[in-house]
Amino acid sequence: MTQVGTAEAPLRVAIIGSGPAGFYTAEHLSKRGNLVAHIDMFERLPMPFGLVRFGVAPDHQRIKGATKAFGRVAARPGFRFFGNVEFGGHVSLEDLRRHYHVICCATGAQTDRTMGIPGEDLGRSHPATEFVAWYNGHPDFRDCAFDLSVERVVVVGVGNVAVDVARILARTAAELEKTDVADYALEALRASRVKEICVLGRRGPAQAAFTNAELKELGELEGADLVIPAEDAALDPLSREALEAANDRTVSKKVEILQELARRPPAGRPKRLVLRFLVSPVELIADDRGNVASVRLVKNALFRADDGTLRPRATDVIEELPAQLVFRSVGYRGVPLAGIPFDDRRGVVPNVHGRVVSQETGEPVPGLYVSGWIKRGPTGIIGANKPDAGETVESILSDVAAGAVLQPPDPDPGALERLLRERQPDVVSFDDWRRIDAFEAESGAASGRPRVKVTSVQQALDVMRRAGRG
Ligand code: NAP
């Protein structure tokens, strides 16, 4: 039999999802000099890049620069992009098994975790992930409404997403105008009457999940003072002891930055961004219209859990904080894919080094792989997906060498494309996307912004057609 991965029998790879995990997987595969791979990437939206486009904050344009490298991957021979094509809708797992040796899911973590407290579903209480997708112009979220006429907003959680949300709420119109925040969001944020954004950590400063650069940025906002109550910045005895024992320079630096920021007197800027620790919301309390009016908080104390980590435990100190808008930012969560095993407890596809395994037997499912957040859970910066994808590609290559991948009955690249175009006449190719991209950049240049985003599927298709698609 001809060896798969050669010019005579190219390795046919389907990647589901065009975010960083998908593109890094394609990049690793396309950089193997001795491997001939045909890579087809499927994306539900007409726009590629997943979390880089729809998750990374609009005022972090440098991180969005990763898309340049992804564009170079897309330009390599053997790579095709099928945008506006839904896995589980236009194309099924069975279809892919007929046409590919390898199927890799890189769909990220598309929903959010909940806090599990009363009142969580009241009006004006939202998952941060929705707000993020909204201000980033995600077509599914462009019609969301957030009441920014309120005075105080609470953001629950102290990860980088919480910091992004707080920072975007605290930015001045002038700061936002320099970004590619969605046009409708720019308008809404310009009209915002929010005066105070209160970010709540359930543990202490030494356990905060945000990174040091993101923390520093909160102290450099043009229009908002960062306020950290001195007692919240102080370390409790257990944290101090743990920090000394761990000798972790990054965490020590984080605490140092935080305590330095806490000592700064407010400069009287129009907004306040308050960072608090060792508090947990226990209930959201409604006004008479069923909207959040306040948050009941409990003060926590830390204790050492059996695994050695410091965990929060509620004390009997309760406080009611008036707040009319709440974003919970307590982590993302993966969603199941049709026909693919799913670990519901962890919100990931069960796998060993990227090889999907059966949830019941633990045995590998031939030809199925995962990379990125759907593989390891929603942790790590964009760049962390690169080594993660590398590990998956190592598993793929060793299975190719061992003849343990799928043997598709119809590996002809034309057959799959014909099938897709029958089911979805509006397939978006990477060249089509480049036309949309150019349109966004031109619209941005006209208004002094990095780009003005196309935020609906229909608008994307219209732009693509006007820009001369055949
Ligand atoms: P994260 O880093 O896991 O942070 C989640 C936060 O939610 C933690 O502070 C966690 O506290 C808290 N939390 C969880 N359950 C809670 C509950 N029931 N009540 C109160 N607080 C709760 O998640 P993320 O912020 O969604 O970010 C996801 C990943 O994307 C992270 O790796 C992040 O660094 C990355 N990211 C990076 C950037 C950037 O580089 N600028 C931007 C955005 C996101 P505990 O620690 O106590 O569990």
Coordinates of C-alpha atoms and ligand atoms in Angstrom, one line a residue, residues 60 63 113-115 156-162 164 200 202-203 207 209 211 214 280-281 311 329-332 373 378-381, ligand 1:
H60 CA -4.8 44.6 22.4
I63 CA -1.9 40.2 20.1
R113 CA -19.3 28.5 33.4
T114 CA -22.0 29.6 35.9
M115 CA -21.6 30.7 39.5
V156 CA -17.1 38.5 39.2
G157 CA -13.7 36.7 38.8
V158 CA -10.1 38.0 38.5
G159 CA -8.9 36.3 35.4
N160 CA -7.7 38.1 32.3
V161 CA -11.2 38.0 30.8
A162 CA -12.6 39.9 33.8
D164 CA -10.5 42.8 29.7
L200 CA -14.3 40.7 42.7
R202 CA -13.0 35.1 45.7
R203 CA -9.4 34.4 46.9
Q207 CA -4.1 33.7 43.9
A209 CA -5.5 34.5 37.8
T211 CA -1.2 38.2 34.5
E214 CA -2.7 43.0 32.4
S280 CA -17.9 36.0 46.8
P281 CA -21.3 36.9 45.5
R311 CA -9.2 27.7 48.9
S329 CA -16.3 36.0 34.4
V330 CA -15.6 32.7 36.0
G331 CA -14.2 30.8 33.0
Y332 CA -15.2 29.4 29.6
W373 CA -9.2 24.6 24.6
P378 CA -9.9 27.1 28.7
T379 CA -6.5 28.1 30.0
G380 CA -3.5 29.9 28.7
I381 CA -2.8 32.8 26.4
Ligands
NAP1 P1 -9.4 32.1 34.4 O1 -8.0 32.7 34.1 O2 -9.5 30.7 34.6 O3 -10.0 33.0 35.6 C1 -11.3 32.6 36.1 C2 -11.5 33.4 37.3 O4 -12.8 33.1 37.8 C3 -10.6 33.1 38.5 O5 -10.2 34.3 39.1 C4 -11.4 32.2 39.3 O6 -11.0 32.2 40.7 C5 -12.7 32.8 39.2 N1 -13.8 32.0 39.6 C6 -14.1 30.7 39.1 N2 -15.3 30.3 39.7 C7 -15.7 31.2 40.5 C8 -16.8 31.4 41.3 N3 -17.7 30.4 41.4 N4 -17.0 32.5 42.0 C9 -16.1 33.5 41.9 N5 -15.0 33.4 41.2 C10 -14.8 32.3 40.4 O7 -10.4 32.4 33.1 P2 -10.6 33.6 32.1 O8 -10.4 34.9 32.7 O9 -11.9 33.2 31.5 O10 -9.4 33.4 31.0 C11 -9.3 32.1 30.3 C12 -7.9 32.0 29.8 O11 -7.7 33.0 28.7 C13 -6.8 32.3 30.8 O12 -5.7 31.5 30.7 C14 -6.4 33.8 30.5 O13 -5.1 34.1 30.9 C15 -6.5 33.8 29.0 N6 -6.7 35.2 28.6 C16 -5.6 35.9 28.3 C17 -5.7 37.2 28.0 C18 -4.4 38.0 27.8 O14 -3.4 37.5 27.6 N7 -4.5 39.3 27.8 C19 -6.9 37.8 27.8 C20 -8.1 37.1 28.1 C21 -8.0 35.7 28.5 P3 -10.2 31.0 41.4 O15 -8.8 31.1 40.9 O16 -10.4 31.2 42.8 O17 -10.8 29.7 40.8

